[in-house]
Tab-separated table of C-alpha atoms and ligand atoms in Angstrom:
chain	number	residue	atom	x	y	z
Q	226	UNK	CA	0.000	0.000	0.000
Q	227	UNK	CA	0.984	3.526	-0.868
Q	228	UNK	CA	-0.068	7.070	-0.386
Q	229	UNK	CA	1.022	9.479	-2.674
Q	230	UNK	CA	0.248	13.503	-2.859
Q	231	UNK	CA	0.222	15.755	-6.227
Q	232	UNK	CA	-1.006	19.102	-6.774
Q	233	UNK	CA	-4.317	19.439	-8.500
Q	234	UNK	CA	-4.453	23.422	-8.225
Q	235	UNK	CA	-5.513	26.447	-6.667
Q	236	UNK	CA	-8.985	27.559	-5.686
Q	237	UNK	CA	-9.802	31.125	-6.911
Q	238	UNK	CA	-8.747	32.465	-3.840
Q	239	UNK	CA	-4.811	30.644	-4.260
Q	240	UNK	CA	-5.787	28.086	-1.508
Q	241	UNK	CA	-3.808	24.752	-3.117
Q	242	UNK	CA	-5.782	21.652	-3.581
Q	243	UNK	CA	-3.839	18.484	-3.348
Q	244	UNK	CA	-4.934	14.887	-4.696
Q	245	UNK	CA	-4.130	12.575	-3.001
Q	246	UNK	CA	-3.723	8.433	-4.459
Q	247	UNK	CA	-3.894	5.541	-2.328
Q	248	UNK	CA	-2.566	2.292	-4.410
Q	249	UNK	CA	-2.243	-1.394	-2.891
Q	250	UNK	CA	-0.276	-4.254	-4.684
Q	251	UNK	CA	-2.873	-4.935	-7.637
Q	252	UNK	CA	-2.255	-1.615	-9.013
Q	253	UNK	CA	-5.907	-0.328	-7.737
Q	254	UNK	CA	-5.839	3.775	-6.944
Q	255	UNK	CA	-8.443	5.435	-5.217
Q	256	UNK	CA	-7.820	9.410	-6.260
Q	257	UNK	CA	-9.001	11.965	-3.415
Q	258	UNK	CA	-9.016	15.458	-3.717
Q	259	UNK	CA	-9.008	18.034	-0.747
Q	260	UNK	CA	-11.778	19.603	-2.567
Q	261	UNK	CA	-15.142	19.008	-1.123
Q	262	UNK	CA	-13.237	15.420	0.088
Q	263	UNK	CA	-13.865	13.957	-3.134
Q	264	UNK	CA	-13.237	10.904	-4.644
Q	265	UNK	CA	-12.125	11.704	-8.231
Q	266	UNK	CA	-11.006	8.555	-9.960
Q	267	UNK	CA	-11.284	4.935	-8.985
Q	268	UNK	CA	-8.944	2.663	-11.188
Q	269	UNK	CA	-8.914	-0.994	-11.422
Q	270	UNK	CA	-8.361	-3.966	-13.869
Q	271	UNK	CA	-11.341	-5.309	-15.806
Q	272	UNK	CA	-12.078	-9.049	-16.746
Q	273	UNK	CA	-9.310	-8.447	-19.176
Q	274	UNK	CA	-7.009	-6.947	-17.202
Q	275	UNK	CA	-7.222	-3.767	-18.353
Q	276	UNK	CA	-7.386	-0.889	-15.670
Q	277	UNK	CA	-10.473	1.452	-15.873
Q	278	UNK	CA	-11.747	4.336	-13.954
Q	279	UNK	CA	-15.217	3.592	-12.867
Q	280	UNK	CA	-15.984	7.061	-11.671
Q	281	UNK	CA	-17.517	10.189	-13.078
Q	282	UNK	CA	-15.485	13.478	-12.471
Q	283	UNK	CA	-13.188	16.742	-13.631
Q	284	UNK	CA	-9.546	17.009	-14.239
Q	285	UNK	CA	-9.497	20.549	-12.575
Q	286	UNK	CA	-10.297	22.554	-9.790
Q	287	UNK	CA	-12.026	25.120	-11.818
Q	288	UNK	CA	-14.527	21.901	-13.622
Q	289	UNK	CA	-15.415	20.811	-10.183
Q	290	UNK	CA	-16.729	24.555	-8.891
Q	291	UNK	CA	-18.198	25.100	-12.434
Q	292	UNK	CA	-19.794	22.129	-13.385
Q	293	UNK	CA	-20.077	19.664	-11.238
Q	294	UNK	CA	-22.961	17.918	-9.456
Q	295	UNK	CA	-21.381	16.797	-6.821
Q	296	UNK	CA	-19.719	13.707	-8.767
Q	297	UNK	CA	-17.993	12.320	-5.898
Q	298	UNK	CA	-17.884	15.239	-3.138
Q	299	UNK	CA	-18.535	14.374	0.382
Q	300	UNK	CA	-22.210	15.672	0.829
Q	301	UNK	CA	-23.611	17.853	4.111
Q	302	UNK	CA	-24.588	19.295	5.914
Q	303	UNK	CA	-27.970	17.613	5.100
Q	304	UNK	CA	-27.718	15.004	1.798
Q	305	UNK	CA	-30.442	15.018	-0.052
Q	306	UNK	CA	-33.251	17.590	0.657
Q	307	UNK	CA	-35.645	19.115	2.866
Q	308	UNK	CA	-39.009	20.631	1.913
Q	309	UNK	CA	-40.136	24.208	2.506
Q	310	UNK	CA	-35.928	24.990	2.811
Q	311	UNK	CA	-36.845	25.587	6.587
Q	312	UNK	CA	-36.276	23.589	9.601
Q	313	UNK	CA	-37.224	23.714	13.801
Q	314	UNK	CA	-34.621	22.863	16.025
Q	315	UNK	CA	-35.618	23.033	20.109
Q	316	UNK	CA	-38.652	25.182	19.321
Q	317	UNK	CA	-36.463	27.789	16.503
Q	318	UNK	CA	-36.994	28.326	12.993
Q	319	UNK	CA	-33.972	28.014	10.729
Q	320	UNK	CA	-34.027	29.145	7.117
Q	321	UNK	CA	-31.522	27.180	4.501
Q	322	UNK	CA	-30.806	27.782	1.287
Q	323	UNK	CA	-33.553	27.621	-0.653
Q	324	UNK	CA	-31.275	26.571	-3.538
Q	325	UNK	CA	-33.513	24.287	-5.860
Q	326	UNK	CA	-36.459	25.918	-7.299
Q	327	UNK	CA	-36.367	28.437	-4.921
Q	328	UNK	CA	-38.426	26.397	-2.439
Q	329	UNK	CA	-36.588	22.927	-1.313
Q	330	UNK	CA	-32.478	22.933	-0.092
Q	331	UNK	CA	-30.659	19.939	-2.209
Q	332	UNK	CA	-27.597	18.844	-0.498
Q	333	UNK	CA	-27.207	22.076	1.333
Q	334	UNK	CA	-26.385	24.250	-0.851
Q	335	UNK	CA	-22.875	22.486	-1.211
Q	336	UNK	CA	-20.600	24.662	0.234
Q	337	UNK	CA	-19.108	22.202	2.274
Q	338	UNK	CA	-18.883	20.214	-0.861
Q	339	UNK	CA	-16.796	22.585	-2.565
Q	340	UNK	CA	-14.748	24.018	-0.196
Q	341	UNK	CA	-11.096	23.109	0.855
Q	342	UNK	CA	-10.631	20.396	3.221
Q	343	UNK	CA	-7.794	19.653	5.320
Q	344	UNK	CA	-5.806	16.418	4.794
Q	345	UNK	CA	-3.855	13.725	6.537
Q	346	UNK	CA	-2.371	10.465	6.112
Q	347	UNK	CA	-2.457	8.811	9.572
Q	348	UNK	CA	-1.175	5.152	7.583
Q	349	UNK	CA	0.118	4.127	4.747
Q	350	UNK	CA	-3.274	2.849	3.371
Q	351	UNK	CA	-5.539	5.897	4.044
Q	352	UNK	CA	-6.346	9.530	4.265
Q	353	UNK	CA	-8.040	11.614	6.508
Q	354	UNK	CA	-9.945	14.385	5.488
Q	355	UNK	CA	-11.232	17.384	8.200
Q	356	UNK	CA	-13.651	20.028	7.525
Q	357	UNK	CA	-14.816	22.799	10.338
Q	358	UNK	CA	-18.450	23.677	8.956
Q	359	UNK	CA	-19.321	27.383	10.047
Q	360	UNK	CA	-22.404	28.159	12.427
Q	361	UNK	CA	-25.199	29.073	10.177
Q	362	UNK	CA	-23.487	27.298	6.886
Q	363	UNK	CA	-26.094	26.419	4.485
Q	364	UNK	CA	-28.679	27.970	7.335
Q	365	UNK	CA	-27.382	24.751	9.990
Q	366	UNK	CA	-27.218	25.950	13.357
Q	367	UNK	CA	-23.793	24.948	15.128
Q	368	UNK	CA	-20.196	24.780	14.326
Q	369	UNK	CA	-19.672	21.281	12.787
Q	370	UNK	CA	-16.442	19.493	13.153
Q	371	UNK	CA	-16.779	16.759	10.225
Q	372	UNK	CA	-13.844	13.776	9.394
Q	373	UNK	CA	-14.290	11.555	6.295
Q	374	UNK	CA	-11.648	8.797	6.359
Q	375	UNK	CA	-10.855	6.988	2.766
Q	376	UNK	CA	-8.934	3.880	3.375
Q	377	UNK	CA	-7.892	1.162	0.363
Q	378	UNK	CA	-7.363	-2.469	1.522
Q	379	UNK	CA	-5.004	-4.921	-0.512
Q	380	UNK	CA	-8.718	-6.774	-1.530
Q	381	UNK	CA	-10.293	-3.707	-3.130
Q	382	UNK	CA	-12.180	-2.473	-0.662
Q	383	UNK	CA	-12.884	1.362	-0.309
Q	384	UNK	CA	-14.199	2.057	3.481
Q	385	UNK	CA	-15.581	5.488	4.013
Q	386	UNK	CA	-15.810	6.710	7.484
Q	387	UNK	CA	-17.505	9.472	8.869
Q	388	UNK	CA	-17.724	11.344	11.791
Q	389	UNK	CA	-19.067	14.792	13.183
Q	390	UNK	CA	-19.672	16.974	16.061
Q	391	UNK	CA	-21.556	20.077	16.945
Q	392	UNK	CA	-21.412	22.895	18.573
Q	393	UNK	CA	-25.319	22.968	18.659
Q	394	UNK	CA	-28.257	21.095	18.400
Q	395	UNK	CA	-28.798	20.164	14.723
Q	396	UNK	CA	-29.434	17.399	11.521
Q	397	UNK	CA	-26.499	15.808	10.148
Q	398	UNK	CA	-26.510	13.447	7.176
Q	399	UNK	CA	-23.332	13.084	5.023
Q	400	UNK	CA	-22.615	10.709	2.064
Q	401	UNK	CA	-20.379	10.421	-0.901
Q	402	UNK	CA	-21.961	11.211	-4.601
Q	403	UNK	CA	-20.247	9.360	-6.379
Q	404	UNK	CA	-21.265	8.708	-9.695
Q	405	UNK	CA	-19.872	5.010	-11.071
Q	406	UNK	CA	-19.865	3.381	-14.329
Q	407	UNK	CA	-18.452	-0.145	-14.261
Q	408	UNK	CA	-17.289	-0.095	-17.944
Q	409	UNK	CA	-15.434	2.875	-17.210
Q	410	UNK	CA	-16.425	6.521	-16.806
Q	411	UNK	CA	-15.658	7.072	-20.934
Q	412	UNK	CA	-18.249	4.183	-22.057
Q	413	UNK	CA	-21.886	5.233	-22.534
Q	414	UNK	CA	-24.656	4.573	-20.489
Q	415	UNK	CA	-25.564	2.391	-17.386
Q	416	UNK	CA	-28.236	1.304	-18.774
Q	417	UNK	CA	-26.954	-2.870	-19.144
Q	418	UNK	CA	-25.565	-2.431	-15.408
Q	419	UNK	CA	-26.884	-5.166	-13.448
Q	420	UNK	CA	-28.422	-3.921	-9.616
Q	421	UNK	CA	-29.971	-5.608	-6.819
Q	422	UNK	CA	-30.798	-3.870	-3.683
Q	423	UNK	CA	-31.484	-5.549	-0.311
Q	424	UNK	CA	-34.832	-2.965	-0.181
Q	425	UNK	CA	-38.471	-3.523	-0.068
Q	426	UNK	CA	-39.797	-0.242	0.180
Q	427	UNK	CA	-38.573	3.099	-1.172
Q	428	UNK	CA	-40.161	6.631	0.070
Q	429	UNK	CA	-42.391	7.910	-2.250
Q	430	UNK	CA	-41.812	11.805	-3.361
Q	431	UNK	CA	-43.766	14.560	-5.156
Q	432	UNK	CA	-42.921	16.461	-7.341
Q	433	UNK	CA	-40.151	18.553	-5.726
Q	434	UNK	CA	-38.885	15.049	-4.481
Q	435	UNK	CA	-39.800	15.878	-1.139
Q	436	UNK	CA	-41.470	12.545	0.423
Q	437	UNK	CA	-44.802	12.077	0.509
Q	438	UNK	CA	-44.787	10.492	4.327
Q	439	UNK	CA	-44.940	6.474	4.640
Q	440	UNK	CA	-43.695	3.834	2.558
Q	441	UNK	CA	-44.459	2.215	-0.617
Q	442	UNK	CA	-43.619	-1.186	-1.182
Q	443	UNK	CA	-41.591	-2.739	-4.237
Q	444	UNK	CA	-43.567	-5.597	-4.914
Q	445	UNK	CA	-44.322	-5.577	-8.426
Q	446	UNK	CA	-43.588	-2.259	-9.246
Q	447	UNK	CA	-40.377	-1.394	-11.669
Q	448	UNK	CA	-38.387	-0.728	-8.251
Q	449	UNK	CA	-37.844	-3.980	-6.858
Q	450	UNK	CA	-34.704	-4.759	-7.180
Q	451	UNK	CA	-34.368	-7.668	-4.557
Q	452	UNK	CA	-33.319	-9.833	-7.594
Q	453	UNK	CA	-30.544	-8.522	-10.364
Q	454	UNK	CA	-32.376	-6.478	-12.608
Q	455	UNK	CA	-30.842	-3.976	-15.382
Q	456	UNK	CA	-30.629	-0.765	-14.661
Q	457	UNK	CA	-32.611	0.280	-17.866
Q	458	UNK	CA	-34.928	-2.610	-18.362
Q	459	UNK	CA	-38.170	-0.582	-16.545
Q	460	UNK	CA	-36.863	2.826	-16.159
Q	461	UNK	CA	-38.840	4.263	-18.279
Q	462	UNK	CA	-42.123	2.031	-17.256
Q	463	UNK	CA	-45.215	3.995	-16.535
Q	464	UNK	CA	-45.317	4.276	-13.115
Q	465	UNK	CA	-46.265	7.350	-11.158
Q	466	UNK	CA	-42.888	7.555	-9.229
Q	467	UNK	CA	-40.552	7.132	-12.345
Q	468	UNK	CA	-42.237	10.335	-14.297
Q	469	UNK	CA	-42.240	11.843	-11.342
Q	470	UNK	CA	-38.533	11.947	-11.207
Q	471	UNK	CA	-37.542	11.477	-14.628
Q	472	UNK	CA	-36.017	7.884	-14.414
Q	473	UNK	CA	-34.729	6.199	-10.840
Q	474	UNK	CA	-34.399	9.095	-7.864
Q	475	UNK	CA	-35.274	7.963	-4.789
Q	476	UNK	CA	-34.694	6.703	-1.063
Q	477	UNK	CA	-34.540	2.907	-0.691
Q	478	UNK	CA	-35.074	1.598	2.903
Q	479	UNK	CA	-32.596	-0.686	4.219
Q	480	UNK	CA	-33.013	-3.665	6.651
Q	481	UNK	CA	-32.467	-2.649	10.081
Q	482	UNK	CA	-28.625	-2.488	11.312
Q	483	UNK	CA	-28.264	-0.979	14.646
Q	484	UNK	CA	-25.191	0.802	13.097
Q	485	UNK	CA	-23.734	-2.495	11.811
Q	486	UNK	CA	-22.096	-2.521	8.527
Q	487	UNK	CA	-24.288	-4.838	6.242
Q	488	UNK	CA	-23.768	-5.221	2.264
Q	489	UNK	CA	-26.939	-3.656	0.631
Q	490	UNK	CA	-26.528	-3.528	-2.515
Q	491	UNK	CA	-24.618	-5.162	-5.729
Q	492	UNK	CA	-24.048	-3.865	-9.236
Q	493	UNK	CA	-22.092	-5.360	-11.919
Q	494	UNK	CA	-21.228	-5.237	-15.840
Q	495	UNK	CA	-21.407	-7.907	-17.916
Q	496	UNK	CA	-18.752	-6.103	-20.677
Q	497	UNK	CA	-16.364	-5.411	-17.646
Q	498	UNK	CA	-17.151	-7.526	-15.508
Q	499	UNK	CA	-16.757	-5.752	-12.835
Q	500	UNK	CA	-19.008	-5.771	-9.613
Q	501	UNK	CA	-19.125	-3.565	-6.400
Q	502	UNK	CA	-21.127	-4.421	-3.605
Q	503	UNK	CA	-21.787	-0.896	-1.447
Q	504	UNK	CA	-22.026	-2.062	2.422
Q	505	UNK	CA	-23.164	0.583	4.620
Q	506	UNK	CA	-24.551	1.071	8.476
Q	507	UNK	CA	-27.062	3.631	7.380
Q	508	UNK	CA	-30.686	3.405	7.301
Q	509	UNK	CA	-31.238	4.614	3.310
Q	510	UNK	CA	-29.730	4.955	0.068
Q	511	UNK	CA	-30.477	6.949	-2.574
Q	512	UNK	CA	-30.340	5.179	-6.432
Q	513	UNK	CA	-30.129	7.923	-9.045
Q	514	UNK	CA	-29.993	6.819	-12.320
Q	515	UNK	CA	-28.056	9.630	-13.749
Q	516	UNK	CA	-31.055	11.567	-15.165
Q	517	UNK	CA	-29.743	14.974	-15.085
Q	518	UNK	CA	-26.465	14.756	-16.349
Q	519	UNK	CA	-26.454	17.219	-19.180
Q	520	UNK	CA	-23.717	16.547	-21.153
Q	521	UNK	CA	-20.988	18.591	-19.054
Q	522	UNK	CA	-16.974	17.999	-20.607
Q	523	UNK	CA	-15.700	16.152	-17.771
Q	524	UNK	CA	-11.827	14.041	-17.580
Q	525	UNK	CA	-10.053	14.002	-20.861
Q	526	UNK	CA	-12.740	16.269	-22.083
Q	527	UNK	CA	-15.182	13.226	-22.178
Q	528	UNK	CA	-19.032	14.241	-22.033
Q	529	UNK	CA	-21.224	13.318	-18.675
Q	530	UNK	CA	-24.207	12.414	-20.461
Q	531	UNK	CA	-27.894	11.516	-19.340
Q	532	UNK	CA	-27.352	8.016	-17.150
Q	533	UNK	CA	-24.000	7.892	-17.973
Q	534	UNK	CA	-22.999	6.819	-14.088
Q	535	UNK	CA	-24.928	5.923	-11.165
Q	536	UNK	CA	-25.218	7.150	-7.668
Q	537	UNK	CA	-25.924	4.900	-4.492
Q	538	UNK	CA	-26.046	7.341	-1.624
Q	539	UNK	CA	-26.025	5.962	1.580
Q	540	UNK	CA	-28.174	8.299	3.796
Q	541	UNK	CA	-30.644	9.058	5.912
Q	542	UNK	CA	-33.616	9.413	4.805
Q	543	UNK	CA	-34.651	12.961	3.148
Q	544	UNK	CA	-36.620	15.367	4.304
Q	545	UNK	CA	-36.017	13.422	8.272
Q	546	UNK	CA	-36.988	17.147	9.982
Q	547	UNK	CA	-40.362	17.335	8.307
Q	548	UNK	CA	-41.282	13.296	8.965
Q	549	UNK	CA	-41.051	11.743	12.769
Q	550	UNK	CA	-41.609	8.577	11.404
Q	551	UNK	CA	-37.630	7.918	9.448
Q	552	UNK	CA	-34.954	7.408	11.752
Q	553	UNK	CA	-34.243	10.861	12.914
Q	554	UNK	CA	-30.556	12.785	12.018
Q	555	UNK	CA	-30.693	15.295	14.562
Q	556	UNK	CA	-27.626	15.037	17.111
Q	557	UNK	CA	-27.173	17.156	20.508
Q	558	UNK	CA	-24.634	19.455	20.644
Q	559	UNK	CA	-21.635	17.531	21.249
Q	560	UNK	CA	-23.276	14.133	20.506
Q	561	UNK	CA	-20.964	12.173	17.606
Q	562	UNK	CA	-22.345	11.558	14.003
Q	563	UNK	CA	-20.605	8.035	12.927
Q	564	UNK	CA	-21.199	6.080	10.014
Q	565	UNK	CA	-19.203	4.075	7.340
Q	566	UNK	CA	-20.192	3.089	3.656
Q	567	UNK	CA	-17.756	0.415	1.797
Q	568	UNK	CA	-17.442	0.217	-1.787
Q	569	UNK	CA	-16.045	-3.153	-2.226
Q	570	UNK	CA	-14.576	-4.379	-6.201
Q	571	UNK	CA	-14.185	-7.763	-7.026
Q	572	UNK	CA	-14.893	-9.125	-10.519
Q	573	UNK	CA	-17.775	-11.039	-11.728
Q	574	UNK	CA	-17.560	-14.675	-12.027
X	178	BGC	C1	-30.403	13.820	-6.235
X	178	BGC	C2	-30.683	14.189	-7.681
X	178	BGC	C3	-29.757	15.320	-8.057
X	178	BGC	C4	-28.334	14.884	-7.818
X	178	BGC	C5	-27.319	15.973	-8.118
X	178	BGC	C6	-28.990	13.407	-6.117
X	178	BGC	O1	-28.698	13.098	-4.783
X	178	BGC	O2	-31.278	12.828	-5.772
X	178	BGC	O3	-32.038	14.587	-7.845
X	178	BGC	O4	-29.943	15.683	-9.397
X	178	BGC	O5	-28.168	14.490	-6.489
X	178	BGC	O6	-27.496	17.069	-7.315
């Protein structure tokens, strides 16, 4: 195992961002950037034994605050959204950025995403990322002391972990956005990618993708994925939720875990054959199918197409502060956010 460090450039205000490459014996690299804590590239060999970067992103600083939507940042204050932009902590309104539509806050408004963080390498197979989130950021209350650690094991494993602490009262939910494409991030669409999720209910939104309230089961409906499905066999079926969203955007429950780490989901390509099974001790994840990419010029100038990668965002559940009934994200000042997601490569057999 190695970690190595390179320049990646300067933010507009000359703060340097470094990248930073983890590598273990196979020849696997996991690329992160002090920007936003993001993972950049993943590399590793194909059935053929040809290395390929399964993950969406830019080959500058300047790309990433431009264009990006959030392929690969670390994600808070709040993942996901919450309705109305507005939230009630111990009795107190708190406006956030009302930054989609005017009306609902998507990932916070993402300037923790796309600020510098602060990097370590406490071992020779991982990095340590730190990030002090301002009171009021994004409309939060409390100063947030946040710590993503990357580490790469010699079996291709990629553990996230997070952690965070407040100075007040507030909602914390973090997660990585990556977006992946098995065959590479240069190769088309998902749409052949095999998935199964361990999930038999997702959470219903409307149209703002704000959730309805409740649960609505998978059975029979285009989003049970309990067995391997493709990715773009019913995506565009006629069901209510799809055209709702445009394709696959939505919160799948997870099996209870009691903070355990428990694999959750699978996804593999047939041409690549490469699979990644996401393990996580979070109560949600979020598929998105890729539906808004728009065609932005990401690494070597290649275009990020619609459904050209895939997200699974392991979360809690959106719009928590507006629903008692999901597993609740708000933490006491001082009380430690902890979670871990694993993206874990093998090949298909
Ligand atoms: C959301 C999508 C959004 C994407 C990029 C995902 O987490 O569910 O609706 O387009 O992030 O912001």
């Amino acid at each position: 195992m190695s970690v190595i460090r390179e320049s990646f450039g300067f933010m507009p205000d000359k703060t340097e961002i470094f990248k930073y490459i983890l590598e273990n014996s196979s020849g696997t690299q996991a690329h992160i950037l002090t920007l936003g804590a993001t993972l950049q590239s993943f590399i590793i060999a194909d059935k053929n034994g040809e290395m390929k970067d399964v993950l969406l992103g830019f080959d500058s600083v300047s790309d990433y605050l431009e264009k990006s939507n959030y392929q690969g940042a670390t994600v808070g204050r709040y993942a996901n959204r919450i309705g109305g932009a507005s939230i009630d902590i111990n009795g107190k309104n708190y406006s956030l950025t009302a930054n989609e539509k005017n009306v609902t806050s998507l990932h916070s408004a993402g300037d923790f995403s796309y600020s510098p963080w602060k990097a370590v390498v406490p071992d020779a197979d991982m990095v340590e990322m730190s990030y002090v989130s301002p009171d009021g950021e994004g409309g939060f209350p409390g100063e947030v002391s946040v710590k993503v650690i990357f580490r790469l094991t010699e079996d291709n494993k990629l553990s996230i972990k997070y952690s965070g602490v407040s100075t007040k009262d507030t909602y914390m939910n973090f997660t990585n956005h990556a977006y992946f494409n098995l065959n590479g991030y240069d190769s088309g669409d998902i749409l052949s990618h095999y998935l199964k999720i361990d999930s038999s209910f997702i959470t219903p939104v409307d149209e703002l993708s704000i959730p309805l309230g409740g649960a609505m089961s998978v059975e029979n409906t285009p989003f049970d994925f309990r067995e391997f499905a493709r990715i773009g066999e019913r995506i565009a079926s006629d069901h209510a939720q799809l055209k709702m969203t445009g394709g696959y955007d939505h919160n799948f429950c997870l099996p209870e875990s009691e903070g355990e780490l428990r694999e959750i989901a699978q996804s593999y390509s047939e041409d690549s054959g490469i699979k990644m099974a996401v393990l996580t001790t979070l109560p949600g994840v979020q598929f998105y199918a890729g539906n808004f990419l728009a065609g932005a010029e990401g690494k070597n100038g290649k275009a990020m197409n619609k459904r050209t990668g895939f997200c699974l965002e392991t979360q809690f559940y959106p719009d928590t502060p507006h629903q008692p009934d999901f597993p609740s994200c708000l933490f006491k000042a001082g009380e430690e956010y902890v979670s871990e997601t694993v993206y874990a490569f093998s090949l298909q057999k």
